[in-house]
Coordinates of C-alpha atoms in Angstrom, one line a residue:
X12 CA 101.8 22.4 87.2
X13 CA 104.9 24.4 87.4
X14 CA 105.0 28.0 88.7
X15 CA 105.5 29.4 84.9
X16 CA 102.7 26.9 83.6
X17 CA 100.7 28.6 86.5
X18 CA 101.7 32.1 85.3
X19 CA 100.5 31.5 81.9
X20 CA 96.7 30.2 82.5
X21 CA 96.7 33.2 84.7
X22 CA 97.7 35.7 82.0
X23 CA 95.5 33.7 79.7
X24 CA 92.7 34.2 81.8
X25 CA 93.6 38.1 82.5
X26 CA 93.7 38.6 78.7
X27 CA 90.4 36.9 78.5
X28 CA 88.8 39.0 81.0
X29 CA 89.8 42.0 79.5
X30 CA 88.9 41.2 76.0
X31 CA 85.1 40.4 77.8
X32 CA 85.8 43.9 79.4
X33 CA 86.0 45.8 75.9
X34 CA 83.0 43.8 74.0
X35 CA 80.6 44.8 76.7
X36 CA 81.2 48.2 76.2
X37 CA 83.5 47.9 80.1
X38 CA 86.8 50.0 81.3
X39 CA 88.2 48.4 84.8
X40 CA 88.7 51.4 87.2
X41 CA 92.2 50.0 88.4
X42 CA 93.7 50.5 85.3
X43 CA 92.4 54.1 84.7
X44 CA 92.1 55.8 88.1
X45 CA 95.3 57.8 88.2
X46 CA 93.6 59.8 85.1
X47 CA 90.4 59.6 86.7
X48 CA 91.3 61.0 90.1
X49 CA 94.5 63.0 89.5
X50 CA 96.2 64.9 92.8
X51 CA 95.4 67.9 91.6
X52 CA 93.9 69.5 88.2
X53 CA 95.9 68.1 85.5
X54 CA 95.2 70.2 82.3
X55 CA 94.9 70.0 78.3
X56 CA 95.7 74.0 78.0
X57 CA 98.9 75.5 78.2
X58 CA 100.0 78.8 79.9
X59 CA 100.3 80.7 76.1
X60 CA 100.5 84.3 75.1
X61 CA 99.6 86.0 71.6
X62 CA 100.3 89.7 70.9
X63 CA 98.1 92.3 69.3
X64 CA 100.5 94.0 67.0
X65 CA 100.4 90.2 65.6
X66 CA 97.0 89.2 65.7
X67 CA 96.0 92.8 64.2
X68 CA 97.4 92.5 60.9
X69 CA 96.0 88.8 60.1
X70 CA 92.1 90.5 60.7
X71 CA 92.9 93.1 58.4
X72 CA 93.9 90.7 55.5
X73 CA 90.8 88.9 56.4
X74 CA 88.9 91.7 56.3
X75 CA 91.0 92.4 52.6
X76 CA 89.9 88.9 51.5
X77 CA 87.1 87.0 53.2
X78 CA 83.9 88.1 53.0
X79 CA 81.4 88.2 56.1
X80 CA 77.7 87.3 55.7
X81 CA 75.2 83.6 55.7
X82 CA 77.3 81.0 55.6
X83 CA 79.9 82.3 57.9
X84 CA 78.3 84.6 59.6
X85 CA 81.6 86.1 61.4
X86 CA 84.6 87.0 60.4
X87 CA 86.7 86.3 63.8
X88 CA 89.6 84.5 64.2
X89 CA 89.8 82.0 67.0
X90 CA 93.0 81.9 69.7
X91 CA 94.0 78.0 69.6
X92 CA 95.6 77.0 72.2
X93 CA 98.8 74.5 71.7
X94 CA 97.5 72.3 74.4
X95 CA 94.6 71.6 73.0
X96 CA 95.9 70.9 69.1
X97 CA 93.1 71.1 66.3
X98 CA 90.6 73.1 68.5
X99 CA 89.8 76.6 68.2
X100 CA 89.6 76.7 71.9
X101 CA 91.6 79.0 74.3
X102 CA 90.6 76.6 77.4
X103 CA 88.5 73.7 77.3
X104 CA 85.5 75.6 78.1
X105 CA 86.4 79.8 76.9
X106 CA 86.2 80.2 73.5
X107 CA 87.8 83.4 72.9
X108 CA 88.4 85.2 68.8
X109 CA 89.4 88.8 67.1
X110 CA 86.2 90.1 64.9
X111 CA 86.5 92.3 62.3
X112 CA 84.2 94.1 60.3
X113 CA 85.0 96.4 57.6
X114 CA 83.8 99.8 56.6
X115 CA 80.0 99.6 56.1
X116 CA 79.7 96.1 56.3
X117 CA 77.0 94.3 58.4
X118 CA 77.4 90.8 60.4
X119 CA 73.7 89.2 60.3
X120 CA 71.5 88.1 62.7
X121 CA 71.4 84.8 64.5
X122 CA 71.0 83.3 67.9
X123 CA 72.6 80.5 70.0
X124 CA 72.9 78.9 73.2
X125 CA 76.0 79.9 74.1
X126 CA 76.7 83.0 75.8
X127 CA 78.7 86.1 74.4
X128 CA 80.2 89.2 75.2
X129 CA 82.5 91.7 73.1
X130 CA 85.1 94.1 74.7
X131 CA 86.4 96.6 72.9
X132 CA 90.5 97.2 73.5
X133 CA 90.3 100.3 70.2
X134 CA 88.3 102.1 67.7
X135 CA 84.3 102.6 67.6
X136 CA 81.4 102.9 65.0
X137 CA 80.0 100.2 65.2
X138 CA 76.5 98.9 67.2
X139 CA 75.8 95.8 67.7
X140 CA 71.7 95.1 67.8
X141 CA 70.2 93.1 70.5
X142 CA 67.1 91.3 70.1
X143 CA 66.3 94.3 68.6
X144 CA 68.3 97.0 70.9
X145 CA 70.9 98.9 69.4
X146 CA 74.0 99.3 71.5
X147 CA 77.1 101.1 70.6
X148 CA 80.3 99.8 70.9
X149 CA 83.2 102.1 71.5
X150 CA 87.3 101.6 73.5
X151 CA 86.9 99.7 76.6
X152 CA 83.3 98.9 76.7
X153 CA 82.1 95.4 77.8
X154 CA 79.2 94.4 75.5
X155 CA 76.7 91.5 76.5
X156 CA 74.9 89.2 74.4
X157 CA 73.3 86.6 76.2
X158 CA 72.1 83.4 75.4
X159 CA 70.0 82.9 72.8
X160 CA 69.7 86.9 72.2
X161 CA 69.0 87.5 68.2
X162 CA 71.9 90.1 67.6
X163 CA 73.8 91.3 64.6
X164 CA 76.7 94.1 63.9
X165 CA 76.8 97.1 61.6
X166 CA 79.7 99.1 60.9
X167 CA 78.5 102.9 60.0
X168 CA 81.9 104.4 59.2
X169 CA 84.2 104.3 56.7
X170 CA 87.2 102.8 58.9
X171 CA 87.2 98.8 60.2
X172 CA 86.9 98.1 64.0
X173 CA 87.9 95.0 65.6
X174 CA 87.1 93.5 69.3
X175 CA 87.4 90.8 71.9
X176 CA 84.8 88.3 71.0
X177 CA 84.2 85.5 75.0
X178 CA 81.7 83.2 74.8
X179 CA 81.1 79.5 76.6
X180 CA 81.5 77.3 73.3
X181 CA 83.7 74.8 74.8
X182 CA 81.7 74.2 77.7
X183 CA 78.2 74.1 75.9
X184 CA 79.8 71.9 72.8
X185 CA 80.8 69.1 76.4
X186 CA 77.2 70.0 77.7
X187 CA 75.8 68.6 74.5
X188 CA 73.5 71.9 75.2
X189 CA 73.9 73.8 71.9
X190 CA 71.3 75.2 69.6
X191 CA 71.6 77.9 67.1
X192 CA 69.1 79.7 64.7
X193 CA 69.3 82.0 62.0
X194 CA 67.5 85.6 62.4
X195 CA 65.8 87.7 59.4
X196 CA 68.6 88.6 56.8
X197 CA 67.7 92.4 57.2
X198 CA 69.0 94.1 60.3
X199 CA 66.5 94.5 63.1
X200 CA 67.3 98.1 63.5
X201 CA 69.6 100.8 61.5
X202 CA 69.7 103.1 64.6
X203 CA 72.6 104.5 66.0
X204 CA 71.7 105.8 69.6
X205 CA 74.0 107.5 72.2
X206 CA 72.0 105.0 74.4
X207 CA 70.6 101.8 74.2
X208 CA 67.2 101.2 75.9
X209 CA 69.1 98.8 78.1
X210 CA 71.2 101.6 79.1
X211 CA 68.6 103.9 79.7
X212 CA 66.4 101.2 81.9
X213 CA 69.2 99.4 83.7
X214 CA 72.4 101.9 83.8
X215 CA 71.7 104.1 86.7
X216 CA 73.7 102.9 89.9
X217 CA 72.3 101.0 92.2
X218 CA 68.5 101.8 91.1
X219 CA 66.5 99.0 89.9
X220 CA 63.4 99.4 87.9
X221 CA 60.5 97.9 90.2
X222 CA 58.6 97.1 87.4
X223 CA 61.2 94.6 85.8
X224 CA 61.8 90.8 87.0
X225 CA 65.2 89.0 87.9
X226 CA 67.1 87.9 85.0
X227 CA 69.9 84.8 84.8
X228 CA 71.9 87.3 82.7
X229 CA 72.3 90.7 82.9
X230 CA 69.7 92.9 81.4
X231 CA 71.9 95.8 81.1
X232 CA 74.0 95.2 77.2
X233 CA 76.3 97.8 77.9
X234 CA 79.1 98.9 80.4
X235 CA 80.5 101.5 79.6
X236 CA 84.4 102.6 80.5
X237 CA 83.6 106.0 81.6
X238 CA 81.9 103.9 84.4
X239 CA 84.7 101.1 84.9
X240 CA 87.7 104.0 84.9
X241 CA 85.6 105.9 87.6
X242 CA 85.4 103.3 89.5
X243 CA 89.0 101.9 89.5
X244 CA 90.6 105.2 90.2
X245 CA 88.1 105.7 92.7
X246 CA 89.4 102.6 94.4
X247 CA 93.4 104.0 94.1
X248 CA 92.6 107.2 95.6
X249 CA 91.0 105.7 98.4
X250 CA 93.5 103.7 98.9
X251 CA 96.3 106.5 99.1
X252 CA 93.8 108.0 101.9
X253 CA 93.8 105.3 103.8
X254 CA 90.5 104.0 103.2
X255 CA 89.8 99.6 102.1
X256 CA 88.4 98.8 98.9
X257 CA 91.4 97.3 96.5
X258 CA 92.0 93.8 96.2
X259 CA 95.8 94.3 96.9
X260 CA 98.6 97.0 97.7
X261 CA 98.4 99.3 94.0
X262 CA 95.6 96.5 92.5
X263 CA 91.8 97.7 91.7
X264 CA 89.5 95.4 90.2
X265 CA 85.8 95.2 89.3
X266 CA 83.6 92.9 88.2
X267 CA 80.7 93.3 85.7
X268 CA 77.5 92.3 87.6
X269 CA 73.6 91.4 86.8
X270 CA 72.0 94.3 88.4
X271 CA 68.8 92.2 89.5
X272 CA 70.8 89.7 91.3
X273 CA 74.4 91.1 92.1
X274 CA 75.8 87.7 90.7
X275 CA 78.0 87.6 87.8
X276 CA 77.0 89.7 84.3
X277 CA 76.5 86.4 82.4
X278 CA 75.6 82.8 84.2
X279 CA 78.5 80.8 82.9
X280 CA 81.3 83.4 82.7
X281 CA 83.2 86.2 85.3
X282 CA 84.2 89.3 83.5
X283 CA 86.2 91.9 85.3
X284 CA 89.2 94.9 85.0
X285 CA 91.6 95.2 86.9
X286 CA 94.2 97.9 87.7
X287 CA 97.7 98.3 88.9
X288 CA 100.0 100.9 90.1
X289 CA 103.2 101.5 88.1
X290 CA 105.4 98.9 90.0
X291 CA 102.7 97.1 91.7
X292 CA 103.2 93.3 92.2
X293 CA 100.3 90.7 93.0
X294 CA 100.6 88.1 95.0
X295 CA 100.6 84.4 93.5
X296 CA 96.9 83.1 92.9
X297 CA 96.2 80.0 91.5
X298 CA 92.5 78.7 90.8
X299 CA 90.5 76.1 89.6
X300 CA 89.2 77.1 86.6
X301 CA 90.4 78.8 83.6
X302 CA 90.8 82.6 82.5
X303 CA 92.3 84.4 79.4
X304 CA 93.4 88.0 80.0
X305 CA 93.3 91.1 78.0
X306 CA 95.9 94.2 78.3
X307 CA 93.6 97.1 77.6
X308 CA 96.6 99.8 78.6
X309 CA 100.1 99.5 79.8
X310 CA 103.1 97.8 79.9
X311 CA 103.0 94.5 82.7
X312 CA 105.0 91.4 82.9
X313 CA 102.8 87.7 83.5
X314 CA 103.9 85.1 85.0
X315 CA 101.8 82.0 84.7
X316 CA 103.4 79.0 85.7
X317 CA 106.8 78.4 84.4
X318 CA 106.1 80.9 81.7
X319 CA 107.0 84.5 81.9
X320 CA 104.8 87.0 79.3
X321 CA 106.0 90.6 78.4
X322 CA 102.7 92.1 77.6
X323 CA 101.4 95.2 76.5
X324 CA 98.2 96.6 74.8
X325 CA 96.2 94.5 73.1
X326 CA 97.7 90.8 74.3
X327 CA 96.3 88.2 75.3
X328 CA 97.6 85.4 77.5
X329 CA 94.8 82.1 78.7
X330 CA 96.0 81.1 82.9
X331 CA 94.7 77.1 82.5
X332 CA 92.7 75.6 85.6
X333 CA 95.2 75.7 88.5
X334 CA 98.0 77.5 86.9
X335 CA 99.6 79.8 89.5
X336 CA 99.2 83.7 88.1
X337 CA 100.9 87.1 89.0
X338 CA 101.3 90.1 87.8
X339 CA 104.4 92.9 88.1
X340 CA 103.7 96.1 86.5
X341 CA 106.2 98.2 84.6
X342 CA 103.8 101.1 84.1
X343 CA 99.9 102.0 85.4
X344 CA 98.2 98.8 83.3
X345 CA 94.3 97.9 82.9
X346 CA 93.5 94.5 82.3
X347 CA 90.4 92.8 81.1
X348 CA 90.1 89.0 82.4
X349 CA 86.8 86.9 81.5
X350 CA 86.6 83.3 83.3
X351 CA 84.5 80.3 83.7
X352 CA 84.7 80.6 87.7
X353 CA 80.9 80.9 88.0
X354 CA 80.4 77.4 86.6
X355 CA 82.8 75.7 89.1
X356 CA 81.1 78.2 91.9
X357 CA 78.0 76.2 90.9
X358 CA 79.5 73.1 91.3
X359 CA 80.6 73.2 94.3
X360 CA 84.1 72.8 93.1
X361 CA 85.4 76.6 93.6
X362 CA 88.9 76.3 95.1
X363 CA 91.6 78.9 95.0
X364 CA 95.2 79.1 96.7
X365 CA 97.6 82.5 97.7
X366 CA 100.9 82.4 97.8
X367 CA 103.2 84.6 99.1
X368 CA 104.3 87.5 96.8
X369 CA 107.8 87.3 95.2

């Protein structure tokens, strides 16, 4: 048998096996391993930015021309990102959308797995009602909805509002985890409280009712800016005297907690604000994990991998899983950034790297 003859039975034989391979339902791991186990986090998602003073006007013709009620439920507008065409994903596992709802109009009630929050970048008037509470949502407030919470929105002016819907509907949809329900078509509630009763049973630092159990989520629906500005200039000032507490030179930063565990506000997504100085610059992070950011004030400039974002209030730019992030701000700028980090934390598969600052 000559070497070619020898070459041919061989491939014959190859092509067999791998025909056998694909009828019994089999993939060989030496021909898939480099996707399998890449170097490093390879992702879908792309470093991408959209603006506010663009995303604005689109909800307000939706608002002109689609209705909201059964059927679908929401009017908000998903961010798609390019990486991952078709989907109305920001990341493979953060959903992230603009909802708007019109003068007087109400968003019924339902219920789903997936966790939520709203945060509110302008405007006020309306409340959103959960499982029954009513909590008002007004400019810069972070607004929870857990999972599988009843909740539904009223607007009780005459003027539209629209928000920063976050929720985990990526990561549940992969989970094959998600169940949703419809609630009664007539709003739970019509009040319009200062407070919520969340508020008044869970809002007073560092005071936990005795009475009340650990939660996953947070039991407390509202925090408030009043709060979150307190507590980032508290964090500057201290700073100028000396004294640690900021993450960086010129860079506060909270994050929204559960107050009966001290853990993260939801179970499958970080929320926090930061601040920076006028001419503060952070230093490179990179993480695994993805995050989508939210200017709430200011004027900053992004840079998130090879891409460099000039971004004021209202934009939003998504930082995929391992994507090196910084930050150089041109004025005093507040930032709102939600992430799935708790999920890897849980994992065991947390990792983050500093670089130097540029």
């Amino acid at each position: 048998m000559t070497d070619t003859t020898s070459e041919q039975t061989e491939r014959k034989l190859l092509d067999e096996l791998y025909a056998d391979f694909e009828d019994a339902g089999l993939i060989p791991l030496w021909t898939q391993v480099d996707g399998l186990m890449p170097m490093s986090p390879q992702p879908a998602a792309v470093p991408y930015l959209w603006r506010w003073a663009e995303l604005l006007p689109i909800a307000q013709r939706s608002g002109e021309l689609v209705p909201v009620g059964r059927g679908g439920e929401r009017r908000a507008m998903a961010l798609s990102n390019p990486g991952l065409p078709g989907l109305p994903y920001a990341t493979p596992t953060l959903w992230t959308a603009i909802q708007y709802l019109g003068p007087r109009e109400v968003a019924p009630s339902h219920r789903h797995s997936q966790g939520a929050f709203r945060f509110v970048v302008e405007g006020e008037g309306v409340w959103t009602n959960v499982d029954g509470d009513a909590v008002a949502m007004r400019r810069g407030d972070l607004l929870l909805t857990p999972s599988w919470a009843f909740h539904e929105h009223q607007n009780v002016t005459d003027e539209p509002m629209a928000w920063l819907d976050g929720l985990d509907i990526p990561l549940v949809s992969q989970l094959d985890a998600g169940f949703f329900e419809f609630g009664p078509d007539e709003l739970s509630t019509r009040e319009t409280p200062e407070r919520s009763r969340g508020e008044r049973l869970w809002g007073h630092p560092g005071l936990r009712p005795i009475g009340q159990p650990e939660r996953p989520n947070s039991p407390l629906g509202a925090y408030r800016w009043e709060h979150t500005d307190a507590a980032l200039t508290a964090q500057l000032e201290l700073e100028d005297e000396g004294v640690p507490g900021v993450l960086e030179p010129g860079h506060a930063g909270v994050r929204f907690s559960n107050p009966t565990t001290g853990k993260d506000a939801l179970v499958t997504m970080r929320t926090e604000m930061r601040r920076l100085r006028a001419g503060a610059q952070t230093v490179p992070v990179r993480s695994v994990g993805s995050a989508v950011w939210q200017v709430f004030d200011g004027e900053a400039v992004a840079h998130v991998g090879d891409k460099v974002f000039e971004i004021a209030k209202g934009d939003l730019f998504v930082v995929p899983s391992w994507c090196e992030v910084s930050l150089s701000a041109r004025t005093q700028v507040d930032l709102f950034r939600f992430s799935d980090e708790p999920v890897y934390e849980a994992l065991g598969l947390a990792r983050t790297s500093r670089g130097e600052q540029k």
